[in-house]
XYZ file of N, CA and C in Angstrom:
840
model
N 42.935 151.684 78.788
C 41.993 151.234 77.876
C 43.044 151.256 76.763
N 43.854 152.448 76.616
C 44.209 152.844 75.574
C 45.349 151.425 75.497
N 45.851 151.586 76.461
C 47.146 150.420 76.567
C 46.652 148.924 75.672
N 45.258 148.597 76.598
C 44.765 147.474 76.435
C 44.308 147.531 74.583
N 43.855 148.849 74.274
C 43.391 148.985 72.530
C 44.697 147.914 71.585
N 45.664 148.942 72.361
C 47.400 148.350 71.628
C 47.544 147.392 71.840
N 47.393 146.808 72.805
C 47.787 145.348 72.668
C 47.134 144.492 72.250
N 45.748 144.490 72.209
C 44.696 143.938 71.244
C 45.230 143.932 69.688
N 45.481 145.377 69.340
C 45.602 145.636 68.077
C 46.805 145.055 67.461
N 48.313 144.984 68.698
C 49.472 143.933 68.332
C 49.299 142.872 67.886
N 48.186 142.405 69.022
C 47.822 140.922 68.795
C 47.376 140.293 67.379
N 46.494 141.047 67.270
C 45.675 141.241 65.690
C 46.815 140.983 64.626
N 47.674 141.641 64.691
C 48.761 141.693 63.551
C 49.804 140.673 63.310
N 49.970 139.854 64.526
C 50.587 139.584 64.682
C 49.827 137.919 64.270
N 48.807 137.647 64.766
C 48.283 136.534 63.959
C 47.865 136.746 62.468
N 47.584 137.873 62.174
C 47.372 138.730 60.626
C 49.123 137.808 59.831
N 49.814 138.428 60.601
C 50.838 138.235 59.756
C 51.760 136.966 60.100
N 51.487 136.128 60.762
C 51.659 134.203 61.209
C 51.151 134.179 60.159
N 49.453 134.631 59.796
C 48.879 133.530 58.903
C 49.331 133.760 57.666
N 49.679 134.972 56.968
C 49.852 135.297 55.573
C 51.436 134.307 55.145
N 51.921 134.159 56.656
C 53.505 133.074 56.176
C 53.591 131.447 56.713
N 52.303 131.514 56.833
C 52.341 130.271 57.698
C 53.094 129.206 57.050
N 52.957 129.131 55.511
C 53.574 128.044 54.720
C 55.129 127.927 55.374
N 55.673 129.398 54.955
C 57.200 129.495 55.304
C 57.486 129.209 56.590
N 56.238 129.729 58.010
C 56.872 128.888 58.715
C 56.596 128.488 59.323
N 55.802 127.445 59.417
C 55.816 126.011 59.236
C 56.551 125.053 58.880
N 56.896 125.447 57.452
C 57.716 124.168 57.334
C 59.279 123.930 57.530
N 59.439 125.707 58.028
C 60.949 125.628 58.504
C 60.832 125.005 59.893
N 59.663 125.487 60.904
C 59.672 124.423 62.100
C 59.756 122.883 62.151
N 59.031 122.410 60.991
C 58.660 121.514 60.522
C 60.368 120.818 60.218
N 61.358 121.155 59.493
C 62.557 120.798 59.046
C 63.052 120.699 60.888
N 62.967 121.992 61.070
C 63.842 121.829 62.799
C 63.164 120.756 63.419
N 62.178 120.366 63.694
C 61.985 119.128 64.297
C 62.372 118.002 63.621
N 62.239 117.804 62.314
C 62.663 116.489 61.839
C 64.002 116.526 62.053
N 64.915 117.329 62.152
C 66.623 117.805 62.004
C 66.906 117.134 63.188
N 65.847 117.505 64.640
C 66.299 117.417 65.581
C 65.999 115.535 66.098
N 65.160 115.083 65.307
C 64.353 113.661 65.688
C 65.488 113.004 65.005
N 66.515 113.353 63.818
C 67.289 112.089 62.822
C 68.475 112.110 63.739
N 69.094 113.888 64.163
C 70.213 113.677 64.909
C 69.794 113.187 66.401
N 68.823 112.450 66.788
C 68.503 112.188 68.562
C 68.728 110.070 67.709
N 68.263 110.213 66.687
C 68.137 108.745 66.602
C 69.819 108.518 66.410
N 70.298 109.424 65.291
C 71.794 108.674 64.989
C 72.824 108.901 66.186
N 72.336 110.112 67.194
C 73.626 109.865 67.941
C 73.773 109.106 69.002
N 74.479 108.705 70.088
C 74.679 107.734 70.553
C 73.734 107.934 71.711
N 72.806 106.476 72.046
C 72.132 106.935 73.280
C 72.819 106.417 74.243
N 72.612 106.511 75.171
C 72.752 106.367 76.616
C 72.054 105.646 77.703
N 71.830 105.650 78.784
C 71.324 104.755 79.874
C 71.592 105.414 81.523
N 70.693 105.982 82.015
C 70.630 106.664 83.211
C 70.659 105.828 84.260
N 70.815 105.470 85.319
C 70.572 104.582 86.462
C 70.977 105.490 87.644
N 70.324 104.965 88.811
C 71.028 105.639 90.117
C 71.214 104.855 91.628
N 71.795 104.897 92.287
C 72.557 104.220 93.560
C 71.642 104.743 95.065
N 71.565 104.402 95.729
C 72.009 104.967 97.470
C 73.010 104.497 98.670
N 73.523 105.548 98.629
C 75.056 105.194 99.147
C 75.092 105.633 100.802
N 75.971 105.459 101.247
C 76.967 105.743 102.373
C 78.296 105.643 102.577
N 78.439 106.537 103.117
C 80.082 106.421 103.589
C 80.098 107.012 105.687
N 81.454 106.213 106.230
C 81.466 106.144 107.257
C 82.823 106.653 107.349
N 83.422 107.759 106.627
C 84.538 108.758 106.631
C 84.548 109.697 107.713
N 83.329 109.978 107.294
C 83.075 111.504 108.788
C 83.110 110.795 110.178
N 83.210 109.465 110.207
C 83.480 108.557 111.436
C 84.856 108.693 111.553
N 85.838 108.691 110.706
C 86.727 108.265 110.639
C 87.571 109.393 110.798
N 87.176 110.572 110.801
C 88.076 111.864 110.791
C 87.659 112.322 112.654
N 86.433 111.293 112.685
C 85.994 112.111 114.109
C 86.040 114.035 114.331
N 85.521 114.359 113.351
C 85.062 115.653 113.346
C 83.522 115.721 113.472
N 83.143 116.711 114.415
C 82.191 116.879 114.381
C 81.311 117.646 113.514
N 80.791 117.208 112.178
C 80.217 118.038 111.393
C 78.790 117.884 111.353
N 78.466 119.065 110.857
C 76.893 119.650 110.411
C 76.063 118.196 110.053
N 74.961 118.073 110.344
C 74.556 117.001 109.570
C 74.515 117.304 107.803
N 74.483 118.032 107.401
C 74.501 118.027 106.031
C 75.690 118.268 105.528
N 76.527 118.320 106.222
C 78.547 117.523 105.764
C 78.691 116.255 106.495
N 77.926 115.062 106.717
C 78.058 113.935 107.241
C 78.857 113.236 106.045
N 78.223 113.378 104.850
C 78.465 112.807 103.850
C 79.341 113.221 102.429
N 80.026 114.619 103.111
C 80.458 115.668 102.026
C 81.704 115.215 101.421
N 82.296 114.800 102.495
C 83.793 114.289 101.796
C 83.306 113.520 100.445
N 82.501 111.585 100.847
C 82.452 111.376 100.009
C 81.543 111.724 98.456
N 80.614 112.793 98.934
C 79.812 113.042 97.833
C 81.274 113.453 97.037
N 81.818 114.590 97.597
C 82.816 115.295 96.561
C 83.954 114.577 96.049
N 84.231 113.382 96.305
C 84.687 112.142 95.669
C 84.314 112.048 94.197
N 83.366 111.556 94.791
C 82.505 111.004 93.430
C 82.361 112.020 92.407
N 82.215 113.363 92.902
C 81.899 114.518 91.810
C 83.346 114.704 91.645
N 84.325 114.674 91.809
C 85.680 114.875 91.415
C 86.070 113.879 90.096
N 85.484 112.493 89.767
C 85.599 111.964 88.988
C 85.032 112.463 87.856
N 84.067 113.711 87.807
C 82.990 114.188 86.751
C 84.199 114.872 85.341
N 85.380 115.657 86.778
C 85.788 116.381 85.597
C 87.092 115.524 84.450
N 87.049 114.076 85.600
C 88.000 113.279 84.535
C 87.130 112.923 83.399
N 85.479 113.231 83.283
C 84.607 112.338 82.573
C 84.727 113.588 81.482
N 84.379 114.510 82.158
C 83.996 116.105 81.199
C 85.811 116.337 80.075
N 86.445 115.825 80.625
C 88.272 115.847 79.688
C 88.046 115.033 78.681
N 87.056 113.841 79.179
C 87.377 112.219 78.531
C 88.952 111.807 78.711
N 89.587 112.188 79.974
C 90.548 111.584 80.561
C 90.316 110.187 81.386
N 89.821 109.147 79.875
C 89.447 107.825 80.712
C 90.486 106.686 80.936
N 91.840 107.203 80.486
C 92.937 106.197 81.362
C 93.423 107.005 82.722
N 92.645 108.056 83.250
C 92.791 108.648 84.470
C 91.610 107.616 85.355
N 90.614 107.753 84.675
C 89.063 106.739 85.149
C 89.545 105.530 85.276
N 90.069 104.986 84.234
C 90.255 103.641 84.253
C 91.462 103.163 85.088
N 92.398 104.001 86.039
C 93.354 103.788 86.723
C 92.555 104.411 87.824
N 91.676 104.711 88.003
C 91.027 105.378 89.699
C 90.052 104.653 89.983
N 89.650 103.898 89.434
C 88.365 102.894 89.284
C 88.844 101.194 89.556
N 89.684 101.225 88.796
C 90.916 100.095 88.625
C 89.643 99.419 87.906
N 89.355 99.958 86.768
C 88.182 99.236 85.569
C 89.281 99.234 84.120
N 89.056 98.453 83.285
C 89.591 98.510 81.913
C 89.180 99.695 81.538
N 90.011 100.121 80.382
C 89.990 101.193 79.614
C 88.709 101.345 78.707
N 88.264 99.904 78.638
C 87.120 100.127 77.615
C 85.700 100.284 78.286
N 85.519 99.565 79.725
C 85.091 100.229 80.251
C 84.492 101.559 80.973
N 85.937 102.065 81.030
C 85.724 103.460 81.238
C 85.650 104.252 80.316
N 85.496 103.973 78.844
C 84.925 104.975 77.886
C 83.305 105.097 77.799
N 82.678 104.213 78.597
C 81.522 104.070 78.391
C 80.692 104.814 79.205
N 81.650 105.525 79.656
C 80.565 106.204 81.235
C 80.634 107.694 80.988
N 79.169 108.305 80.945
C 78.770 109.301 80.320
C 79.081 110.723 81.230
N 78.343 110.722 82.305
C 78.198 111.487 83.341
C 78.200 110.214 85.039
N 78.902 111.256 85.615
C 78.481 110.355 86.833
C 78.397 111.536 88.127
N 77.353 111.339 89.353
C 77.578 112.846 90.138
C 76.540 112.424 90.967
N 77.093 112.922 92.140
C 76.559 112.562 93.607
C 75.859 113.664 94.279
N 74.795 113.260 95.103
C 74.420 115.089 95.474
C 73.657 113.935 97.181
N 73.266 114.765 98.265
C 73.234 114.348 99.270
C 71.522 114.390 99.318
N 70.743 113.512 100.047
C 69.654 112.721 100.708
C 69.055 113.633 101.181
N 67.949 114.221 101.116
C 66.848 114.536 102.313
C 65.585 113.998 102.407
N 65.238 114.727 103.273
C 63.609 113.824 103.637
C 62.610 115.090 104.396
N 61.633 115.243 103.942
C 60.420 116.389 104.710
C 60.043 115.327 106.175
N 60.128 116.399 107.011
C 59.648 116.413 108.374
C 57.819 116.504 108.410
N 57.429 116.198 109.546
C 56.167 116.606 109.880
C 55.709 117.675 109.820
N 56.642 119.080 110.073
C 56.866 120.431 109.611
C 56.934 121.444 107.991
N 56.968 120.178 107.212
C 57.440 120.537 106.107
C 58.852 121.047 105.339
N 59.526 120.820 106.713
C 60.970 121.079 106.529
C 62.007 120.195 105.812
N 62.424 120.187 105.347
C 63.680 119.592 105.199
C 64.630 119.040 105.829
N 65.610 117.673 106.278
C 66.767 117.406 107.261
C 67.402 116.424 106.283
N 68.931 116.520 106.347
C 69.837 115.753 105.655
C 69.691 114.268 106.021
N 69.928 112.896 105.474
C 69.688 111.730 105.635
C 71.580 111.733 105.903
N 71.825 110.344 106.159
C 73.083 109.745 106.494
C 72.861 109.109 105.131
N 72.892 109.174 103.795
C 72.938 108.437 102.715
C 72.992 109.673 101.895
N 73.451 109.015 100.622
C 73.696 110.561 99.353
C 73.276 109.135 98.274
N 72.994 109.894 96.955
C 72.594 109.061 95.854
C 73.706 109.506 94.812
N 73.951 108.869 94.007
C 74.910 108.813 92.793
C 74.054 108.287 91.480
N 74.169 109.258 90.318
C 73.652 109.430 89.435
C 74.974 108.664 88.225
N 74.331 108.090 87.270
C 75.150 107.390 86.670
C 74.549 107.517 85.252
N 74.796 107.881 85.056
C 74.625 107.705 82.710
C 76.073 106.782 81.833
N 75.545 106.015 81.263
C 76.346 105.082 80.630
C 76.065 104.814 79.177
N 76.889 104.856 78.259
C 76.767 104.274 77.094
C 76.205 102.368 76.818
N 76.571 102.012 77.804
C 76.552 100.504 77.692
C 76.086 100.003 78.822
N 74.604 99.392 79.673
C 74.460 99.295 80.162
C 74.647 98.238 80.898
N 75.327 97.385 80.226
C 75.946 95.811 80.943
C 77.053 96.127 81.667
N 78.072 97.104 81.531
C 79.412 97.091 82.771
C 78.827 98.175 83.745
N 77.402 98.158 84.292
C 76.837 99.083 84.721
C 77.164 98.489 86.476
N 77.427 96.991 86.812
C 77.664 96.460 87.468
C 79.500 96.915 87.668
N 79.955 96.763 86.603
C 81.818 96.910 86.712
C 82.127 98.443 87.301
N 81.235 99.227 87.356
C 81.516 100.855 87.670
C 81.156 100.619 89.001
N 80.128 99.949 89.591
C 79.986 99.853 90.716
C 80.921 99.203 91.699
N 81.525 98.265 90.816
C 82.569 97.791 91.588
C 84.063 98.874 91.587
N 84.223 99.174 90.437
C 85.472 100.254 90.460
C 84.777 101.910 91.280
N 83.304 102.165 92.033
C 83.704 102.981 92.721
C 84.183 102.200 94.260
N 83.604 101.152 94.417
C 84.202 100.632 95.815
C 85.931 100.112 95.574
N 86.397 100.126 94.308
C 87.674 100.381 94.272
C 88.606 101.311 94.382
N 88.072 102.701 94.009
C 88.179 103.970 94.222
C 88.272 104.509 95.753
N 86.944 103.967 96.667
C 87.469 104.314 97.833
C 88.188 103.887 98.894
N 88.079 102.024 98.323
C 88.963 101.506 99.202
C 90.236 101.639 99.113
N 90.739 101.632 97.869
C 92.156 102.705 97.687
C 92.627 103.890 97.976
N 92.040 104.858 97.963
C 92.384 105.796 98.305
C 93.467 106.448 99.209
N 94.536 107.089 99.496
C 95.719 107.182 100.559
C 95.067 107.658 101.922
N 94.096 108.667 101.657
C 94.044 109.221 102.615
C 92.898 108.651 103.722
N 92.011 107.748 102.969
C 90.176 107.189 103.499
C 91.223 105.849 103.974
N 92.186 105.274 103.258
C 92.646 104.338 103.798
C 93.670 104.582 105.363
N 94.514 105.274 105.894
C 94.836 105.888 106.376
C 93.542 106.285 107.850
N 92.977 106.672 107.691
C 91.805 107.105 108.217
C 91.116 105.967 108.781
N 90.926 105.618 107.451
C 90.175 104.115 108.257
C 90.687 103.124 109.322
N 91.916 102.707 108.681
C 93.139 101.758 109.595
C 93.214 102.515 110.845
N 93.723 103.728 111.274
C 93.379 104.670 112.425
C 92.290 104.142 113.526
N 90.604 104.545 112.867
C 89.351 104.067 113.315
C 89.393 102.707 113.757
N 89.939 101.357 113.179
C 89.566 100.134 113.686
C 90.738 100.146 114.282
N 91.825 100.261 114.711
C 92.518 99.495 115.855
C 92.370 101.141 116.729
N 91.956 101.982 116.919
C 91.081 102.691 118.009
C 89.734 102.151 118.503
N 89.480 101.192 117.755
C 88.112 100.727 118.354
C 88.295 99.584 118.368
N 89.090 98.518 118.475
C 90.041 97.599 118.652
C 90.546 97.802 119.970
N 90.781 98.818 120.369
C 91.737 99.162 121.648
C 90.680 99.301 122.593
N 89.427 99.916 122.232
C 87.845 99.652 123.076
C 87.700 98.684 123.569
N 87.394 97.846 122.862
C 87.244 96.600 122.939
C 88.341 95.744 123.613
N 89.505 95.740 123.664
C 90.688 94.967 124.609
C 90.260 96.290 125.932
N 90.086 97.331 126.116
C 90.257 97.616 127.464
C 88.485 97.275 128.218
N 87.706 96.823 127.389
C 86.415 96.553 127.777
C 86.644 94.908 128.147
N 87.455 94.336 127.477
C 87.333 92.855 128.160
C 88.240 93.025 129.553
N 89.003 93.490 128.909
C 90.260 93.789 130.436
C 89.341 94.292 131.599
N 88.470 94.871 131.510
C 87.298 95.529 132.608
C 86.510 94.418 133.082
N 85.905 93.923 131.967
C 85.231 92.598 132.135
C 85.777 91.537 133.294
N 87.304 91.290 133.094
C 87.742 90.118 133.545
C 88.178 91.214 134.977
N 88.443 92.340 135.133
C 88.650 92.707 136.548
C 87.624 92.408 137.184
N 86.209 92.559 137.225
C 85.089 92.805 137.856
C 84.755 91.189 137.975
N 84.700 90.258 136.758
C 84.478 88.743 137.237
C 85.701 88.467 138.394
N 87.477 89.026 138.684
C 87.974 88.528 139.500
C 87.351 89.350 140.759
N 86.872 90.436 140.951
C 86.134 90.558 142.096
C 84.980 89.829 142.461
N 84.261 89.816 141.565
C 83.282 88.654 142.254
C 83.492 87.819 142.699
N 84.754 86.613 142.225
C 85.116 85.710 142.741
C 85.620 86.086 143.983
N 86.157 87.013 144.698
C 86.643 87.053 145.386
C 85.956 87.403 146.652
N 84.775 87.611 145.934
C 83.089 87.644 147.154
C 83.375 89.237 147.665
N 83.691 89.854 147.230
C 83.320 91.540 147.440
C 82.056 92.001 147.264
N 81.177 92.356 148.284
C 79.702 92.171 147.657
C 79.638 93.792 147.850
N 80.756 95.106 148.453
C 80.185 96.160 148.402
C 80.168 96.659 146.702
N 78.976 96.372 146.083
C 79.072 96.939 144.991
C 79.321 98.480 145.030
N 79.076 99.588 146.085
C 79.376 100.640 145.718
C 80.941 101.813 145.594
N 81.395 100.367 146.329
C 83.156 100.757 146.394
C 83.635 100.104 144.968
N 83.043 99.381 143.818
C 83.311 99.175 142.877
C 83.034 99.994 141.649
N 84.097 100.679 140.753
C 83.530 101.367 139.918
C 84.494 101.115 138.762
N 83.955 101.552 137.841
C 84.583 100.688 136.367
C 85.313 102.448 136.154
N 86.387 102.464 135.852
C 87.423 103.515 135.625
C 87.155 103.544 133.803
N 86.655 102.859 133.182
C 86.842 102.813 131.554
C 85.372 103.960 131.484
N 85.703 104.993 130.827
C 84.753 106.192 129.803
C 85.003 105.550 128.547
N 84.000 105.333 127.911
C 84.597 105.306 126.390
C 83.352 106.218 125.631
N 83.790 106.383 124.090
C 82.718 107.155 123.373
C 81.844 106.323 122.346
N 80.334 106.383 122.577
C 79.908 105.428 121.541
C 80.143 106.457 119.572
N 80.177 107.024 119.418
C 80.393 107.869 118.117
C 79.751 108.843 118.271
N 78.719 109.358 119.245
C 77.732 110.061 118.808
C 77.551 110.843 120.506
N 77.666 110.758 121.820
C 77.528 110.839 122.713
C 78.691 110.393 123.701
N 78.947 110.903 125.007
C 79.749 110.312 125.584
C 78.955 109.909 126.860
N 79.708 108.168 127.075
C 78.704 107.419 128.320
C 79.661 107.069 128.814
N 79.289 106.841 130.048
C 80.106 106.427 131.569
C 79.496 105.002 131.391
N 80.319 104.321 131.441
C 80.021 102.826 131.521
C 79.685 102.493 132.785
N 78.686 101.649 133.255
C 78.606 101.334 134.671
C 79.504 99.680 134.800
N 79.992 99.633 136.000
C 80.314 97.862 136.340
C 79.673 97.025 136.125
N 78.762 96.822 135.079
C 78.214 95.909 135.336
C 78.831 94.928 133.658
N 78.838 93.991 133.900
C 79.429 92.830 132.574
C 78.228 93.030 131.554
N 77.398 92.948 131.778
C 75.912 92.908 130.963
C 76.133 93.953 129.710
N 76.155 95.255 130.575
C 76.164 96.481 130.233
C 77.834 97.028 128.913
N 78.427 96.291 129.613
C 80.361 96.491 128.473
C 79.630 95.541 127.761
N 79.324 94.416 127.888
C 79.461 93.283 126.455
C 78.563 93.636 125.571
N 77.223 94.381 125.575
C 76.860 94.684 125.269
C 77.219 95.855 124.520
N 78.120 96.901 125.190
C 78.802 98.328 124.017
C 79.779 97.063 123.234
N 80.790 96.861 123.623
C 81.717 95.697 123.355
C 80.489 95.154 121.944
N 79.803 94.848 121.888
C 79.329 94.236 120.780
C 78.695 94.985 119.733
N 78.219 96.525 120.279
C 78.094 97.826 119.199
C 79.391 98.187 118.898
N 80.286 98.038 119.526
C 81.736 98.387 118.622
C 81.979 97.773 117.574
N 81.615 96.266 117.953
C 82.403 95.248 116.786
C 81.258 95.234 115.353
N 79.846 95.716 115.673
C 79.469 96.393 114.319
C 79.543 97.351 114.509
N 80.405 98.321 114.560
C 80.526 99.540 113.721
C 81.704 99.037 112.872
N 82.612 98.667 113.687
C 83.615 97.831 112.660
C 83.300 97.870 111.235
N 82.522 96.369 111.347
C 82.147 95.092 110.079
C 81.113 96.249 108.931
N 80.279 97.194 109.779
C 79.484 98.095 108.920
C 80.222 99.323 108.344
N 81.068 100.057 108.885
C 81.191 101.172 108.723
C 82.864 101.350 107.816
N 82.206 101.221 106.765
C 83.011 100.837 105.141
C 83.126 102.529 104.734
N 84.196 102.656 103.948
C 84.306 103.980 103.152
C 83.360 104.119 102.355
N 82.516 102.955 101.270
C 81.494 103.572 100.950
C 80.555 101.702 100.767
N 79.614 101.829 101.114
C 78.644 101.177 101.298
C 77.229 101.571 100.096
N 76.866 100.650 99.386
C 75.499 100.606 98.465
C 74.607 100.273 99.089
N 73.717 100.892 99.830
C 72.594 100.543 100.453
C 71.679 100.061 99.047
N 71.511 100.536 98.173
C 70.747 100.495 97.004
C 72.090 100.146 95.849
N 72.434 99.056 95.013
C 72.901 99.372 93.929
C 72.496 100.502 92.917
N 73.113 100.442 91.874
C 72.612 100.704 90.663
C 71.761 99.973 89.957
N 70.296 100.261 89.814
C 69.567 99.431 89.126
C 69.691 99.172 87.199
N 70.038 97.547 87.011
C 70.194 97.433 85.739
C 68.455 97.776 84.668
N 69.048 99.176 84.104
C 67.981 99.868 83.318
C 68.272 99.196 81.866
N 67.048 98.795 81.081
C 67.137 98.674 79.360
C 66.966 99.619 78.590
N 65.999 101.052 79.143
C 65.182 101.882 78.527
C 66.319 102.685 78.254
N 66.893 103.357 77.254
C 67.395 103.868 76.413
C 66.844 105.306 76.675
N 67.904 106.243 76.738
C 67.474 107.769 77.068
C 67.861 109.081 75.495
N 66.905 108.949 74.937
C 67.404 109.949 74.037
C 66.620 111.234 73.878
N 65.746 111.895 74.763
C 65.464 113.160 74.434
C 64.678 113.729 73.672
N 64.049 112.882 73.053
C 63.467 113.403 71.767
C 62.683 114.281 71.619
N 61.693 114.298 72.643
C 60.371 115.142 72.921
C 60.980 116.206 73.607
N 62.154 116.098 74.268
C 62.756 117.797 74.876
C 63.006 118.852 73.864
N 64.124 117.962 73.071
C 64.999 118.504 72.086
C 64.482 118.531 70.792
N 62.864 117.756 70.322
C 61.735 118.337 69.686
C 61.240 119.428 69.318
N 60.656 119.647 70.983
C 59.928 120.727 71.462
C 60.784 121.986 71.238
N 62.134 121.889 72.009
C 63.183 123.221 71.781
C 63.277 123.762 70.260
N 63.609 122.443 69.194
C 63.576 122.592 67.939
C 62.433 123.088 67.306
N 62.010 122.645 67.606
C 60.338 123.120 66.825
C 60.388 125.146 67.504
N 60.574 125.020 68.764
C 60.204 126.530 69.156
C 61.433 127.553 68.142
N 63.079 126.773 68.367
C 63.792 127.973 68.098
C 63.248 127.676 66.084
N 62.890 126.739 65.569
C 62.434 126.987 63.916
C 61.335 127.804 64.170
N 60.406 128.048 64.667
C 59.010 129.033 64.707
C 59.892 130.432 64.394
N 61.041 130.530 65.412
C 61.457 131.987 65.502
C 62.127 132.246 64.438
N 63.114 131.465 63.951
C 63.464 132.119 62.777
C 62.688 132.094 61.694
N 61.773 131.258 61.383
C 60.478 131.275 60.810
C 60.222 133.179 60.390
N 59.817 133.284 61.748
C 59.376 134.543 62.010
C 60.163 135.687 61.779
N 61.202 135.387 62.208
C 62.210 136.107 61.436
C 62.413 136.861 59.739
N 62.420 135.198 59.389
C 62.873 135.351 57.927
C 61.532 135.826 57.181
N 60.408 135.609 57.732
C 59.188 135.899 56.986
C 59.462 137.573 57.357
N 59.811 138.104 58.229
C 59.486 139.529 58.820
C 60.746 140.030 57.767
N 61.779 139.751 57.639
C 62.538 140.003 56.529
C 61.593 140.511 55.087
N 61.281 139.497 54.985
C 61.037 139.003 53.001
C 59.766 139.932 53.153
N 59.469 140.391 53.960
C 57.667 141.388 53.576
C 58.510 142.538 53.830
N 59.497 143.447 54.599
C 60.286 144.237 54.550
C 61.105 144.898 53.550
N 61.427 143.389 52.439
C 62.095 143.797 51.290
C 61.296 144.345 50.738
N 60.137 144.066 50.558
C 59.059 144.150 49.869
C 57.847 146.004 49.763
N 58.393 146.108 51.348
C 57.804 147.968 50.901
C 58.920 148.375 49.893
């Protein structure tokens, strides 16, 4: 009971104190808010946009990653660019992305993160995609930055070497399938009908699980086309959805205005308290 009375008394005193110094406190709050708004209007505005991407780097590496790590290498490569952005090393950004220096200077922030989805059990699981967030001072160069990111991945020495090995191995599998299909065709032409004695010696890996291919031309042909599709779609960086062309500027006036008002209120109370203490 005593604690409740002390709390009530303390709150009453605070209200009376604020009321006595309302002009001073709210004058400082008003000045703080106006200052923040003017600063936000004066400072350089920027645009924020996002893209959804996927990368086949983990397939090139042929490592059994956990689901959360399938896009990790690509995400790390994107986030590594942010180091140069924070240091304003625009010459390095221009070199890495293959873009003009004037375009590189327009980048305010770039960041990538893994995408997740919630299942029926309200649990999150990772997708084979990630999101890139881009903040830029000029929305007319968004397309240039997107092209630059593709250049960045395609010209990375490590990725290029892994990609070449990946393509070469897939083409070798296609050649093996073609040879097997020719062998089966020759056997059929010779009139051998005892299919139980004809076993394909070819075993391939479909990228996710090992499968023994039956000695049937149709199955081999279907798998060959699947590998050809993998060769076409397995790019170092693919934009599932490119960066949206945004026209609305981000200025954060409301957020910073509220924060400025709160800080001004605290400062006003401190000044008012100091004035009253001096009067005693």
